[in-house]
């Protein structure tokens, strides 16, 4: 049941704010599900693929997807994801945890300053 609620929250906030589901899924899997960081990250990426597909279909219906720009973002993002996944396997979990926390705090500060 927890995973279903986490999935609903991730899908809702992804569609509402355009944020990656990982900003919602990973912290909730860590805090609520008590998952290990690498498993939470990998599972989040798999779930985001499903979430992104559903979101794209919904936005396609409304004519809001600009496929050429999506490709310009998506292809380099896929390469970056492969590099990030390779690096993640080499870094200590503590370093990953601190890095993710710094990223979230940085995003929060940037949003508050706008």
PDB file of C-alpha atoms in Angstrom, residues 39-92:
ATOM      1  CA  UNK A  39      17.668   0.373  -4.793  1.00  0.00           C
ATOM      2  CA  UNK A  40      15.493   3.456  -4.284  1.00  0.00           C
ATOM      3  CA  UNK A  41      17.286   5.313  -7.071  1.00  0.00           C
ATOM      4  CA  UNK A  42      17.131   2.422  -9.531  1.00  0.00           C
ATOM      5  CA  UNK A  43      13.482   1.677  -8.771  1.00  0.00           C
ATOM      6  CA  UNK A  44      12.648   5.367  -9.088  1.00  0.00           C
ATOM      7  CA  UNK A  45      14.185   5.526 -12.567  1.00  0.00           C
ATOM      8  CA  UNK A  46      12.165   2.516 -13.691  1.00  0.00           C
ATOM      9  CA  UNK A  47       8.971   4.018 -12.277  1.00  0.00           C
ATOM     10  CA  UNK A  48       9.702   7.400 -13.864  1.00  0.00           C
ATOM     11  CA  UNK A  49       9.772   5.737 -17.283  1.00  0.00           C
ATOM     12  CA  UNK A  50       6.197   4.589 -16.754  1.00  0.00           C
ATOM     13  CA  UNK A  51       5.159   7.933 -15.249  1.00  0.00           C
ATOM     14  CA  UNK A  52       6.755   9.883 -18.092  1.00  0.00           C
ATOM     15  CA  UNK A  53       4.969   7.781 -20.690  1.00  0.00           C
ATOM     16  CA  UNK A  54       1.599   8.437 -19.055  1.00  0.00           C
ATOM     17  CA  UNK A  55       2.337  12.152 -18.800  1.00  0.00           C
ATOM     18  CA  UNK A  56       3.445  12.400 -22.427  1.00  0.00           C
ATOM     19  CA  UNK A  57       0.249  10.702 -23.608  1.00  0.00           C
ATOM     20  CA  UNK A  58      -1.868  13.128 -21.572  1.00  0.00           C
ATOM     21  CA  UNK A  59       0.018  16.154 -22.892  1.00  0.00           C
ATOM     22  CA  UNK A  60      -0.029  14.802 -26.469  1.00  0.00           C
ATOM     23  CA  UNK A  61      -3.818  14.746 -26.309  1.00  0.00           C
ATOM     24  CA  UNK A  62      -3.706  18.470 -25.521  1.00  0.00           C
ATOM     25  CA  UNK A  63      -1.120  19.164 -28.238  1.00  0.00           C
ATOM     26  CA  UNK A  64       1.503  20.457 -25.809  1.00  0.00           C
ATOM     27  CA  UNK A  65       4.462  18.176 -26.638  1.00  0.00           C
ATOM     28  CA  UNK A  66       7.210  19.626 -28.825  1.00  0.00           C
ATOM     29  CA  UNK A  67       8.834  16.413 -30.059  1.00  0.00           C
ATOM     30  CA  UNK A  68      11.905  18.047 -31.603  1.00  0.00           C
ATOM     31  CA  UNK A  69      12.817  19.748 -28.321  1.00  0.00           C
ATOM     32  CA  UNK A  70      11.988  16.607 -26.359  1.00  0.00           C
ATOM     33  CA  UNK A  71      14.519  14.707 -28.474  1.00  0.00           C
ATOM     34  CA  UNK A  72      17.131  17.440 -27.967  1.00  0.00           C
ATOM     35  CA  UNK A  73      16.666  17.039 -24.214  1.00  0.00           C
ATOM     36  CA  UNK A  74      16.039  13.309 -24.076  1.00  0.00           C
ATOM     37  CA  UNK A  75      18.978  11.930 -26.042  1.00  0.00           C
ATOM     38  CA  UNK A  76      21.652  13.770 -24.016  1.00  0.00           C
ATOM     39  CA  UNK A  77      19.678  13.006 -20.834  1.00  0.00           C
ATOM     40  CA  UNK A  78      19.823   9.293 -21.662  1.00  0.00           C
ATOM     41  CA  UNK A  79      23.599   9.526 -22.073  1.00  0.00           C
ATOM     42  CA  UNK A  80      23.839  11.437 -18.805  1.00  0.00           C
ATOM     43  CA  UNK A  81      21.711   8.817 -17.059  1.00  0.00           C
ATOM     44  CA  UNK A  82      24.053   6.070 -18.196  1.00  0.00           C
ATOM     45  CA  UNK A  83      27.052   8.031 -16.931  1.00  0.00           C
ATOM     46  CA  UNK A  84      25.340   8.854 -13.646  1.00  0.00           C
ATOM     47  CA  UNK A  85      24.369   5.233 -13.061  1.00  0.00           C
ATOM     48  CA  UNK A  86      27.950   4.110 -13.718  1.00  0.00           C
ATOM     49  CA  UNK A  87      29.332   6.738 -11.313  1.00  0.00           C
ATOM     50  CA  UNK A  88      26.735   5.905  -8.662  1.00  0.00           C
ATOM     51  CA  UNK A  89      28.013   2.334  -8.481  1.00  0.00           C
ATOM     52  CA  UNK A  90      31.494   3.618  -7.656  1.00  0.00           C
ATOM     53  CA  UNK A  91      30.619   6.167  -4.960  1.00  0.00           C
ATOM     54  CA  UNK A  92      30.009   5.401  -1.283  1.00  0.00           C
TER      55      UNK A  92
END
